[in-house]
């Protein structure tokens, strides 16, 4: 199921907002029709671990989008007290590092 997740993130003043979208068919293979925040917490923590992401998820919510047959999990991620890389460099800075140093 982790390979079927579509992720979007938005930078907030403190941390990030993350949204994971999962095909309902994939979700129900593991959890059946029991759509709840306990399963959402398990999924998002497993997903973050799978991606080697050290964010701490909180305010986790889960939505069943019946029309599109998708499950959406939303949360806020905090990186307080750990070594998270903040990607706020411009594209030019990312590719102009002098390799002769």
Short mmCIF file of C-alpha atoms in Angstrom, two decimals:
data_model
loop_
_atom_site.label_atom_id
_atom_site.label_comp_id
_atom_site.label_asym_id
_atom_site.label_seq_id
_atom_site.Cartn_x
_atom_site.Cartn_y
_atom_site.Cartn_z
CA UNK A 1 0.00 0.00 0.00
CA UNK A 2 2.86 2.44 0.76
CA UNK A 3 3.85 2.49 -2.91
CA UNK A 4 0.29 3.50 -3.92
CA UNK A 5 0.23 6.67 -1.81
CA UNK A 6 0.18 10.10 -3.45
CA UNK A 7 1.72 12.76 -1.19
CA UNK A 8 1.39 16.53 -1.17
CA UNK A 9 3.04 18.90 1.30
CA UNK A 10 2.59 22.55 2.05
CA UNK A 11 5.10 24.59 4.05
CA UNK A 12 3.51 26.29 7.07
CA UNK A 13 4.92 28.93 9.40
CA UNK A 14 5.88 26.06 11.69
CA UNK A 15 6.33 22.70 10.01
CA UNK A 16 4.33 21.28 7.13
CA UNK A 17 0.84 20.16 6.20
CA UNK A 18 0.90 16.71 4.60
CA UNK A 19 -1.85 14.98 2.68
CA UNK A 20 -1.69 11.30 1.74
CA UNK A 21 -4.17 9.99 -0.81
CA UNK A 22 -4.68 6.24 -1.06
CA UNK A 23 -6.91 4.22 -3.39
CA UNK A 24 -9.77 2.93 -1.25
CA UNK A 25 -9.26 -0.55 -2.70
CA UNK A 26 -5.70 -0.60 -1.29
CA UNK A 27 -6.86 0.65 2.11
CA UNK A 28 -9.67 -1.90 2.45
CA UNK A 29 -7.36 -4.83 1.65
CA UNK A 30 -5.59 -4.17 4.96
CA UNK A 31 -8.16 -2.39 7.13
CA UNK A 32 -11.50 -3.43 5.64
CA UNK A 33 -14.17 -0.74 5.80
CA UNK A 34 -12.98 0.47 9.22
CA UNK A 35 -11.89 4.02 8.38
CA UNK A 36 -10.68 5.72 11.55
CA UNK A 37 -7.99 7.98 12.97
CA UNK A 38 -6.17 5.11 14.68
CA UNK A 39 -5.53 3.50 11.28
CA UNK A 40 -4.68 6.90 9.82
CA UNK A 41 -2.04 7.40 12.52
CA UNK A 42 -0.57 3.97 11.81
CA UNK A 43 -0.47 4.65 8.05
CA UNK A 44 1.14 8.07 8.30
CA UNK A 45 3.76 6.90 10.82
CA UNK A 46 4.60 3.86 8.65
CA UNK A 47 4.77 6.11 5.58
CA UNK A 48 7.11 8.59 7.25
CA UNK A 49 9.34 5.78 8.49
CA UNK A 50 9.36 4.19 5.02
CA UNK A 51 10.50 7.55 3.56
CA UNK A 52 13.13 8.06 6.32
CA UNK A 53 11.27 11.24 7.26
CA UNK A 54 11.83 12.37 10.85
CA UNK A 55 8.71 14.53 11.02
CA UNK A 56 6.31 14.07 13.92
CA UNK A 57 2.68 13.91 12.77
CA UNK A 58 -0.14 15.45 14.80
CA UNK A 59 -3.71 16.68 14.20
CA UNK A 60 -4.27 13.60 12.03
CA UNK A 61 -7.57 13.39 10.18
CA UNK A 62 -8.94 10.82 7.73
CA UNK A 63 -11.55 11.30 5.02
CA UNK A 64 -13.44 8.80 2.88
CA UNK A 65 -14.03 10.33 -0.56
CA UNK A 66 -16.68 7.92 -1.78
CA UNK A 67 -17.20 9.53 -5.20
CA UNK A 68 -13.53 9.15 -6.18
CA UNK A 69 -12.95 5.93 -4.19
CA UNK A 70 -10.02 7.51 -2.38
CA UNK A 71 -8.99 7.74 1.27
CA UNK A 72 -7.25 10.95 2.31
CA UNK A 73 -5.17 11.38 5.44
CA UNK A 74 -4.14 14.87 6.51
CA UNK A 75 -1.77 15.89 9.28
CA UNK A 76 0.64 18.55 10.42
CA UNK A 77 4.33 17.65 10.63
CA UNK A 78 6.76 19.16 13.09
CA UNK A 79 10.54 18.91 12.93
CA UNK A 80 11.29 20.48 16.33
CA UNK A 81 14.50 19.30 17.92
CA UNK A 82 15.81 17.28 15.02
CA UNK A 83 17.93 17.74 11.91
CA UNK A 84 15.37 18.37 9.15
CA UNK A 85 16.69 19.90 5.94
CA UNK A 86 14.71 22.95 4.88
CA UNK A 87 14.53 23.20 1.10
CA UNK A 88 14.21 26.93 0.60
CA UNK A 89 17.16 27.42 -1.76
CA UNK A 90 16.58 28.68 -5.27
CA UNK A 91 17.14 26.30 -8.18
CA UNK A 92 20.31 28.18 -9.11
CA UNK A 93 21.84 27.60 -5.68
CA UNK A 94 21.13 23.89 -5.90
CA UNK A 95 23.06 23.42 -9.14
CA UNK A 96 25.82 26.04 -8.93
CA UNK A 97 27.95 24.53 -6.17
CA UNK A 98 31.61 24.68 -7.10
CA UNK A 99 32.92 21.11 -7.24
CA UNK A 100 36.57 22.23 -7.45
CA UNK A 101 36.77 23.16 -3.75
#
